[in-house]
Short mmCIF file of N, CA and C in Angstrom, two decimals:
data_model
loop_
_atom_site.label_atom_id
_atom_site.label_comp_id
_atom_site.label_asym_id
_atom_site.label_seq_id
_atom_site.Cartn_x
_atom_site.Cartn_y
_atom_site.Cartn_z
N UNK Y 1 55.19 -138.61 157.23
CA UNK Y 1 56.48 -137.95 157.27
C UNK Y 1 57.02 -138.03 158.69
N UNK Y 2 58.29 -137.92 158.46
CA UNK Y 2 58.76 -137.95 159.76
C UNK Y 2 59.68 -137.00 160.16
N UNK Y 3 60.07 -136.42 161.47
CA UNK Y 3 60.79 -134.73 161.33
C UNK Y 3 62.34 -135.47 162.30
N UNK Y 4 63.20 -134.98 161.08
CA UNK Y 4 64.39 -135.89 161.77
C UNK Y 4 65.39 -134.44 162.23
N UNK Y 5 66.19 -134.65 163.24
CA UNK Y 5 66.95 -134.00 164.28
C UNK Y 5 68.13 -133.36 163.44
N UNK Y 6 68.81 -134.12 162.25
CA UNK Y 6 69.90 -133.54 161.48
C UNK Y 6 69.11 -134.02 160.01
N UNK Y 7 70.26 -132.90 159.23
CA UNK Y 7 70.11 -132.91 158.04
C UNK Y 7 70.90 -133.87 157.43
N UNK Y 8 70.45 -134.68 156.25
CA UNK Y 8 71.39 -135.92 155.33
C UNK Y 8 70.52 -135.65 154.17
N UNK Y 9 71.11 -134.54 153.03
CA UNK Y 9 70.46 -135.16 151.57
C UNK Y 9 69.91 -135.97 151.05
N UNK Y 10 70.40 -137.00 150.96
CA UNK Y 10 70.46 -138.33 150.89
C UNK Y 10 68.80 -138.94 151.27
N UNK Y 11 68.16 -138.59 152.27
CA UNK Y 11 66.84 -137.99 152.51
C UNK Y 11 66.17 -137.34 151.55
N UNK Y 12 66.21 -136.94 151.34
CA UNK Y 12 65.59 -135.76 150.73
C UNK Y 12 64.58 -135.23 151.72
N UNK Y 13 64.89 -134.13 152.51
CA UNK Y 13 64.54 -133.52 153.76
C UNK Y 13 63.92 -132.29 153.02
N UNK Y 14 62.44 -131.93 153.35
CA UNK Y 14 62.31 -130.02 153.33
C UNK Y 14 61.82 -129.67 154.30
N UNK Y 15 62.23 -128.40 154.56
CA UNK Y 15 61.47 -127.60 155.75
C UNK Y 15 60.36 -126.87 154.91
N UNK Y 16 59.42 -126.91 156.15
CA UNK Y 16 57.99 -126.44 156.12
C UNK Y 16 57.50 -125.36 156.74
N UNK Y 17 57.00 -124.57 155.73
CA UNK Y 17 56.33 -123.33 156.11
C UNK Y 17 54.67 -123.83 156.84
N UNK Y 18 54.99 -124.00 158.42
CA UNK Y 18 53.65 -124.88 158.74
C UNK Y 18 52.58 -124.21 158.59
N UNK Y 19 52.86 -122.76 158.98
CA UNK Y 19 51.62 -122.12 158.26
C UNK Y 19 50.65 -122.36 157.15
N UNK Y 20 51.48 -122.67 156.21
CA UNK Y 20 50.82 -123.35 155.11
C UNK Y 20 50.33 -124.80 155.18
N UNK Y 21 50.52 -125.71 155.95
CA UNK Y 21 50.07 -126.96 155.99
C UNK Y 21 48.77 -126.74 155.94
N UNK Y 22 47.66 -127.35 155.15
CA UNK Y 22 46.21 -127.83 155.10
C UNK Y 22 46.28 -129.08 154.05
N UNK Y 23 45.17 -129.96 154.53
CA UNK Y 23 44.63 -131.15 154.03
C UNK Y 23 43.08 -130.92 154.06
N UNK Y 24 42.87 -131.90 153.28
CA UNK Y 24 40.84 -132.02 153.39
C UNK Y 24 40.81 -133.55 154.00
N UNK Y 25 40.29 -134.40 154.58
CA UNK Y 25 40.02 -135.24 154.97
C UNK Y 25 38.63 -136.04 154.64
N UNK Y 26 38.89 -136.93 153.71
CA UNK Y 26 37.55 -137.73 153.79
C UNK Y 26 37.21 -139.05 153.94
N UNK Y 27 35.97 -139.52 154.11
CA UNK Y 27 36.49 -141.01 154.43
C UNK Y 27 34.98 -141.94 153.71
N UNK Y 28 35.50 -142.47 152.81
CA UNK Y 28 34.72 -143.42 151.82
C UNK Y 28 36.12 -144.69 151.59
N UNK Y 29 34.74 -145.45 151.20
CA UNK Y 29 35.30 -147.40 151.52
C UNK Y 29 36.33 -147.78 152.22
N UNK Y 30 35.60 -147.52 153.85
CA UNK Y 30 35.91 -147.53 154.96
C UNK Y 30 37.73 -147.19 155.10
N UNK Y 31 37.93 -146.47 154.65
CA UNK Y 31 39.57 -145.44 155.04
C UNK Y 31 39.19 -144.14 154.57
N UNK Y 32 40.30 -144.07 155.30
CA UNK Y 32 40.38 -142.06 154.83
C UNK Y 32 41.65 -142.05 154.47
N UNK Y 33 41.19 -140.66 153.51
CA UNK Y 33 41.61 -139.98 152.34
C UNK Y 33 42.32 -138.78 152.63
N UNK Y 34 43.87 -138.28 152.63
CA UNK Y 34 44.22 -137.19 152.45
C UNK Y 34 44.65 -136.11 151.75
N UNK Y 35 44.08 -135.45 151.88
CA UNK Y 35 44.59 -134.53 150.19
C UNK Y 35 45.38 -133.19 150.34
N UNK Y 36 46.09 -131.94 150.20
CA UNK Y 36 46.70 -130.99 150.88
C UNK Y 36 47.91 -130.97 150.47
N UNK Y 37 48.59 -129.54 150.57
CA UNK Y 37 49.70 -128.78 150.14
C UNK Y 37 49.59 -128.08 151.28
N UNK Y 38 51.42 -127.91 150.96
CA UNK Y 38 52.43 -126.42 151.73
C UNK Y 38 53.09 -126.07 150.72
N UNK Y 39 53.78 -124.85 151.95
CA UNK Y 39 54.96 -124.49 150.60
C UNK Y 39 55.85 -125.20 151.94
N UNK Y 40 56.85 -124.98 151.06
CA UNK Y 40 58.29 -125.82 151.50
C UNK Y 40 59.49 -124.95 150.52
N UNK Y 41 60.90 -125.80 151.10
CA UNK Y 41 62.24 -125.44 151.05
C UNK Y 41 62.77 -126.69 151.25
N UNK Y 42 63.84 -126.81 149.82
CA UNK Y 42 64.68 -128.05 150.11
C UNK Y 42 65.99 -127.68 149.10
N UNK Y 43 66.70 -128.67 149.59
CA UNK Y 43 67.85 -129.11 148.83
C UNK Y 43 68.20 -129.90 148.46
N UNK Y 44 68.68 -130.15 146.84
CA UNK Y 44 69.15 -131.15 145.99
C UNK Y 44 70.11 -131.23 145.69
N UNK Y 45 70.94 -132.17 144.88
CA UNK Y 45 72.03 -132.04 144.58
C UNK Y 45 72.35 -133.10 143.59
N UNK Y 46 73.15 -132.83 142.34
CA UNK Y 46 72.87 -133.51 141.38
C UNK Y 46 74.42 -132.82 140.42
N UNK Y 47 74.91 -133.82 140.14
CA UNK Y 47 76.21 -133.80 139.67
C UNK Y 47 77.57 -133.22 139.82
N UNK Y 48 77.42 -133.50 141.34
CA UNK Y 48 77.93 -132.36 142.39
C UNK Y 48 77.42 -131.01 142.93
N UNK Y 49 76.65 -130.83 142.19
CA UNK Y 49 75.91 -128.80 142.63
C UNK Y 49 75.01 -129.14 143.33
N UNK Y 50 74.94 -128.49 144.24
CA UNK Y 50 73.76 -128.07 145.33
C UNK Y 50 73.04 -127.06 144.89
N UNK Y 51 71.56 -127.49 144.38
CA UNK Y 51 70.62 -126.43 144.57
C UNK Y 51 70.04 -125.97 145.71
N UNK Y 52 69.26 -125.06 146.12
CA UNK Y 52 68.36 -124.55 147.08
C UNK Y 52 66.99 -124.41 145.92
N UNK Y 53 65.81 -125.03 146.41
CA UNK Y 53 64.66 -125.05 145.60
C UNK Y 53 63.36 -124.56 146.57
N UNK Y 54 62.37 -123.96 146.41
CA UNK Y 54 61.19 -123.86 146.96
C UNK Y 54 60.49 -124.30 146.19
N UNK Y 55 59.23 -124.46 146.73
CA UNK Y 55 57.55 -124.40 146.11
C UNK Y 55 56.80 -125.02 146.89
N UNK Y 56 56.11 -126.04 146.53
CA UNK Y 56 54.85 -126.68 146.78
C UNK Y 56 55.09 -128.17 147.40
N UNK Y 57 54.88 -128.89 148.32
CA UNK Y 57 54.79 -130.20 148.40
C UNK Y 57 53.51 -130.59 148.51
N UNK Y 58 53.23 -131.45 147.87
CA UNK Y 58 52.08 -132.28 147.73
C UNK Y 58 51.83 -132.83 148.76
N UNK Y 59 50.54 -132.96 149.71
CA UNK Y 59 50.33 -133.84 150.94
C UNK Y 59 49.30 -134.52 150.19
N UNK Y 60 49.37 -136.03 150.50
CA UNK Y 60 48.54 -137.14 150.94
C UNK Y 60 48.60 -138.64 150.98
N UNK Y 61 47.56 -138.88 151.17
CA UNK Y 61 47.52 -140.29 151.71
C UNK Y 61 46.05 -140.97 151.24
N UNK Y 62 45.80 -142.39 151.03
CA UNK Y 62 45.39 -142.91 150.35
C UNK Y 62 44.87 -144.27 151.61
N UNK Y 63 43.64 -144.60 151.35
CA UNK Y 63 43.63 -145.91 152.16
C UNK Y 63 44.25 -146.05 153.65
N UNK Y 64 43.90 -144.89 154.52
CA UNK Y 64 44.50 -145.19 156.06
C UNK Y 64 43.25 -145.38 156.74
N UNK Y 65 43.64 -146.70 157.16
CA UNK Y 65 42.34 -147.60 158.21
C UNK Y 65 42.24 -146.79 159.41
N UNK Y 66 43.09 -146.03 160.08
CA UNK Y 66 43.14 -145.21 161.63
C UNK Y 66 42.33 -143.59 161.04
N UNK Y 67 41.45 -143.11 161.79
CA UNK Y 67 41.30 -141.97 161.43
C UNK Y 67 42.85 -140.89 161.51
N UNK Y 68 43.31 -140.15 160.47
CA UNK Y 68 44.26 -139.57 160.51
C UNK Y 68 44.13 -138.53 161.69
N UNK Y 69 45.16 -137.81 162.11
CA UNK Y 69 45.23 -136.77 163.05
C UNK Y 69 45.65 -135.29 162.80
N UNK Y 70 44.40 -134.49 162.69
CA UNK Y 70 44.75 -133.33 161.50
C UNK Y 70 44.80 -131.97 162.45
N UNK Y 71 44.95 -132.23 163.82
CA UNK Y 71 44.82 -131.18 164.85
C UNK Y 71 45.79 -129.90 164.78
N UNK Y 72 46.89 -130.44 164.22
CA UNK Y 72 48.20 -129.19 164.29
C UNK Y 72 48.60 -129.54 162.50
N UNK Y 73 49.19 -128.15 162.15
CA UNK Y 73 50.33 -128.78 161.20
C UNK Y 73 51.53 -130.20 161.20
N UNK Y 74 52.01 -129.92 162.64
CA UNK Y 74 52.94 -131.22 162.84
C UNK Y 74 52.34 -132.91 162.74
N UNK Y 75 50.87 -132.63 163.54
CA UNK Y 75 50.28 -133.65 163.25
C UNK Y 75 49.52 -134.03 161.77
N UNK Y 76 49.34 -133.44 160.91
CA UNK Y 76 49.12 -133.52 159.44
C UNK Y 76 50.33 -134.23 159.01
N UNK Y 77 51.12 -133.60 159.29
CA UNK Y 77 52.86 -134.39 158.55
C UNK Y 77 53.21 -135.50 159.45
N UNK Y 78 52.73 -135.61 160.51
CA UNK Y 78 53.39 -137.08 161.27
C UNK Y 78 52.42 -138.31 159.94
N UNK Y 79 51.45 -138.32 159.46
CA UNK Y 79 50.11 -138.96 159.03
C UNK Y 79 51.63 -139.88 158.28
N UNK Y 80 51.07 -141.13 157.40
CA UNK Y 80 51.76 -141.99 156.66
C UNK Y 80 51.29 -141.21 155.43
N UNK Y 81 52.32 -140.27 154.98
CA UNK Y 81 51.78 -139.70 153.60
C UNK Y 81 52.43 -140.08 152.50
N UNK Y 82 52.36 -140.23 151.23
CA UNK Y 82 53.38 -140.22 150.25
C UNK Y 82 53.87 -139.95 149.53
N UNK Y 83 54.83 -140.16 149.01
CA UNK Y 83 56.44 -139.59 148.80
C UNK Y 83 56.28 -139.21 147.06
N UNK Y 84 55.73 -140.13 146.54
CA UNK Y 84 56.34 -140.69 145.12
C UNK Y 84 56.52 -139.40 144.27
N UNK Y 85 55.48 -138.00 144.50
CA UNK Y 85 56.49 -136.74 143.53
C UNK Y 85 57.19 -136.06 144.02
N UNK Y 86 57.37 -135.88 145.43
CA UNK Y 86 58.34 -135.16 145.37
C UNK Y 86 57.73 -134.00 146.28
N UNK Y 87 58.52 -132.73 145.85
CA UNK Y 87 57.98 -131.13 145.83
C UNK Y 87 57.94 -130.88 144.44
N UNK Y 88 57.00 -129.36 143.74
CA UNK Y 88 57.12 -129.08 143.20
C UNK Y 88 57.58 -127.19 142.65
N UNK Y 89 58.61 -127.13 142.39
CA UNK Y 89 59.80 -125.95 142.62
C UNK Y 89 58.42 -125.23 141.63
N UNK Y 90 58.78 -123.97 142.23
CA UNK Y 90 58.70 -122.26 141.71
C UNK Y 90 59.86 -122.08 141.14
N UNK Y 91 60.96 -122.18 142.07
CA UNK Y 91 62.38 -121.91 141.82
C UNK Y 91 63.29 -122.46 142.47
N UNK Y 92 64.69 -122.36 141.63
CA UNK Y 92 65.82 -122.76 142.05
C UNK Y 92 67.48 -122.32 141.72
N UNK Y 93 68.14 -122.36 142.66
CA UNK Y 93 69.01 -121.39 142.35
C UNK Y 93 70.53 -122.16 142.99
N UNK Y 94 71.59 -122.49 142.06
CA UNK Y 94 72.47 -122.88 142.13
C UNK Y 94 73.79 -122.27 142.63
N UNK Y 95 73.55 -120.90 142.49
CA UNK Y 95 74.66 -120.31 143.11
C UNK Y 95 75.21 -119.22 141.70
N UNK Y 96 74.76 -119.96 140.52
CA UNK Y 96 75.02 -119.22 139.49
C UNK Y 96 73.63 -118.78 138.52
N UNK Y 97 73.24 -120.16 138.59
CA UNK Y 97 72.09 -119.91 137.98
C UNK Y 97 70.68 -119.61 138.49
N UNK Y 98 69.52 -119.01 137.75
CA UNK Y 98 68.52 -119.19 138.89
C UNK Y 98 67.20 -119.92 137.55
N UNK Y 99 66.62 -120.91 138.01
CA UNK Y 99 65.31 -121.30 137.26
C UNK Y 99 63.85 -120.82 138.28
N UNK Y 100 63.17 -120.53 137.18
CA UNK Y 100 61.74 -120.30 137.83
C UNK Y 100 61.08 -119.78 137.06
N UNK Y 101 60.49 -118.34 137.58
CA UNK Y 101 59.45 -117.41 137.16
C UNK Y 101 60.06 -116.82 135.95
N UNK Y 102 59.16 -116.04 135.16
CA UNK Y 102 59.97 -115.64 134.30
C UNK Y 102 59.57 -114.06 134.30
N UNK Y 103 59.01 -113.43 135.75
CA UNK Y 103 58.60 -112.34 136.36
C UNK Y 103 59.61 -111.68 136.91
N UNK Y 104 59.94 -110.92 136.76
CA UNK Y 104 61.37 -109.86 137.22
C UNK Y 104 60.83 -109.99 139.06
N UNK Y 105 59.77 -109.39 139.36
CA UNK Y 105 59.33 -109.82 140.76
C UNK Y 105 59.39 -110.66 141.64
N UNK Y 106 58.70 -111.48 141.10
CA UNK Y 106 58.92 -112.91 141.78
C UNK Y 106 60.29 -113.91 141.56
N UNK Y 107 60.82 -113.40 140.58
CA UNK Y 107 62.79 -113.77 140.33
C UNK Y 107 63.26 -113.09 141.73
N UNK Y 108 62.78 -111.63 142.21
CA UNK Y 108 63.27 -110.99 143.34
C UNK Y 108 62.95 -111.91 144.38
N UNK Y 109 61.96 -112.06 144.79
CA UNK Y 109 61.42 -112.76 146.14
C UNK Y 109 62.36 -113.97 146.48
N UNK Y 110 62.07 -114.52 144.97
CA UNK Y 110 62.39 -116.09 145.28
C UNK Y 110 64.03 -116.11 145.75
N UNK Y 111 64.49 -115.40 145.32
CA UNK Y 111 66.25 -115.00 145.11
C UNK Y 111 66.57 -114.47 146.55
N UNK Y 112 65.72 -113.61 147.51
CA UNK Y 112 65.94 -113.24 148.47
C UNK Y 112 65.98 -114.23 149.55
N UNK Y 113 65.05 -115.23 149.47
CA UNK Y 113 65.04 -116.65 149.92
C UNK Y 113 66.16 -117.38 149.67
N UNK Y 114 65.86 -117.75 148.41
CA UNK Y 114 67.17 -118.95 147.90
C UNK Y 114 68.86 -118.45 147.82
N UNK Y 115 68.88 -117.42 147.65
CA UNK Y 115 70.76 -116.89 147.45
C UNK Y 115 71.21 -117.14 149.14
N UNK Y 116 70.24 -116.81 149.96
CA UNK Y 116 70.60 -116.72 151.34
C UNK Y 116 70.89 -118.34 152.40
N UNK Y 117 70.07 -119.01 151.17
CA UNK Y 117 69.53 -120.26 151.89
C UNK Y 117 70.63 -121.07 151.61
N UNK Y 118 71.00 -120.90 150.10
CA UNK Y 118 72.62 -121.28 149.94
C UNK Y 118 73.56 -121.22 150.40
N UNK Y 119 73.71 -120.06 150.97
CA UNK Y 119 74.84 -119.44 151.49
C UNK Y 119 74.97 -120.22 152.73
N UNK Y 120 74.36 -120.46 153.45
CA UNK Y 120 73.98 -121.09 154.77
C UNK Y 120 73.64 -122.54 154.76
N UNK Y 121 74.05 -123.34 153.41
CA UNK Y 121 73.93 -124.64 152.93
C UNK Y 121 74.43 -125.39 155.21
N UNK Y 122 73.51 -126.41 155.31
CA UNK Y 122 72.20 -126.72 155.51
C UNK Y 122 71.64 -126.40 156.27
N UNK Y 123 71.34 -124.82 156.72
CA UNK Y 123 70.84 -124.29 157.54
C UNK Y 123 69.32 -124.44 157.09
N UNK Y 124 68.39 -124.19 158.15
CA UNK Y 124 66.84 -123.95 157.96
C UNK Y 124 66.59 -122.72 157.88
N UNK Y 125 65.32 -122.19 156.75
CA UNK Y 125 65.93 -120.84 156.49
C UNK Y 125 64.43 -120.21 157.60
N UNK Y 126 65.01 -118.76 158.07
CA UNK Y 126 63.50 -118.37 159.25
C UNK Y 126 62.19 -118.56 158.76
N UNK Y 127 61.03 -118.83 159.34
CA UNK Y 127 60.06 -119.07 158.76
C UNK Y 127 59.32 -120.70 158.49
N UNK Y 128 60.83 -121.56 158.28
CA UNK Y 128 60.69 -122.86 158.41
C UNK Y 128 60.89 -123.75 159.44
N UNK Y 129 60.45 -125.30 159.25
CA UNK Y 129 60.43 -126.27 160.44
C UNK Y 129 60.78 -127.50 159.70
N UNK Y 130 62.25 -128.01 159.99
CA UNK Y 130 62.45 -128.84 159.26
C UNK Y 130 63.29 -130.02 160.61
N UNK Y 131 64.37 -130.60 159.85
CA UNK Y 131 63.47 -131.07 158.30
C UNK Y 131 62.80 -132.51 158.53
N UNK Y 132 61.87 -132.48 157.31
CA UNK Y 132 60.94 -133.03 157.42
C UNK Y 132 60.93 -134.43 156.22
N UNK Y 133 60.62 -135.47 156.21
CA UNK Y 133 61.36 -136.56 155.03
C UNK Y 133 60.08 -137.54 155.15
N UNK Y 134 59.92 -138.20 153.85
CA UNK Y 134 59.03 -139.17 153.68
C UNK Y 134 59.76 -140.64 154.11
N UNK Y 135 60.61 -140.90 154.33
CA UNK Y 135 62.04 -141.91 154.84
C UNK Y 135 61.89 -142.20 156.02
N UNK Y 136 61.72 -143.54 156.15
CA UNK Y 136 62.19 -143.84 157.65
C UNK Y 136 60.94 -144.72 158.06
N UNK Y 137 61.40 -145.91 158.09
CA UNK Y 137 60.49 -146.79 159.09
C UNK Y 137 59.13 -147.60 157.87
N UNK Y 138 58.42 -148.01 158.95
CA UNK Y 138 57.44 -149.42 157.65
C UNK Y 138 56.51 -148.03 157.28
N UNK Y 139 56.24 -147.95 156.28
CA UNK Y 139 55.60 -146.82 155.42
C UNK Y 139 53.87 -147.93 154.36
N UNK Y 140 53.16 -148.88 155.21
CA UNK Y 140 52.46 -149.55 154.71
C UNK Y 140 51.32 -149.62 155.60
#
């Protein structure tokens, strides 16, 4: 991943709760292996509407000949990781609608996050470090 200076959708950029960054690291037939989740915050947009979404991004990496560099959160996400699912939402909230939990509670939380995060369309919301994109440069 790579942590770019402005925001462009178009990216598909999330900010990272680095706190949460962990990986396991292992290394069989001669590369190493990364495996690891955060939570995260992003934005989509899809038939004109802008969502605000949280949850989970998937970290890893597969076959890297260099021992990876797992010293900081930032350095976990600099690693060549990949892209292909995505994040995966708790929730999301359009401005009208909200998808997620189906917990009156956790509808609260997530809503206290996301209604605000909207509002402030493409701000980084406190707590996060963005943004952060699988895009950009030879990825092999």
């Amino acid at each position: 991943m790579i942590r770019e200076n402005r925001f462009l959708i178009s990216r598909k950029p999330f900010a990272i709760d680095l706190s949460t960054v962990a990986v396991d690291v292992t290394h069989q037939h001669d590369a190493y292996w990364l495996a690891g989740q955060c939570n995260a915050v992003w934005f989509r947009r899809k038939n004109g509407t802008t969502y605000a979404c949280l949850g989970a991004l998937n970290l890893w990496a597969h076959w890297l000949r260099d021992e990876p560099d797992v010293s900081t959160p930032q350095a976990i996400l600099g690693n060549r990781l990949d892209s292909r699912y995505g994040g995966d939402p708790d929730g999301r909230w359009d401005g009208e609608r909200y998808w997620g939990s189906q917990k009156p509670f956790e509808q609260a939380l997530h809503l206290t996050l996301l209604e605000p995060m909207l509002a402030n369309f493409p701000a980084i919301p406190p707590g996060y470090d963005g943004w952060w994109t699988y895009q950009g440069g030879d990825r092999r």
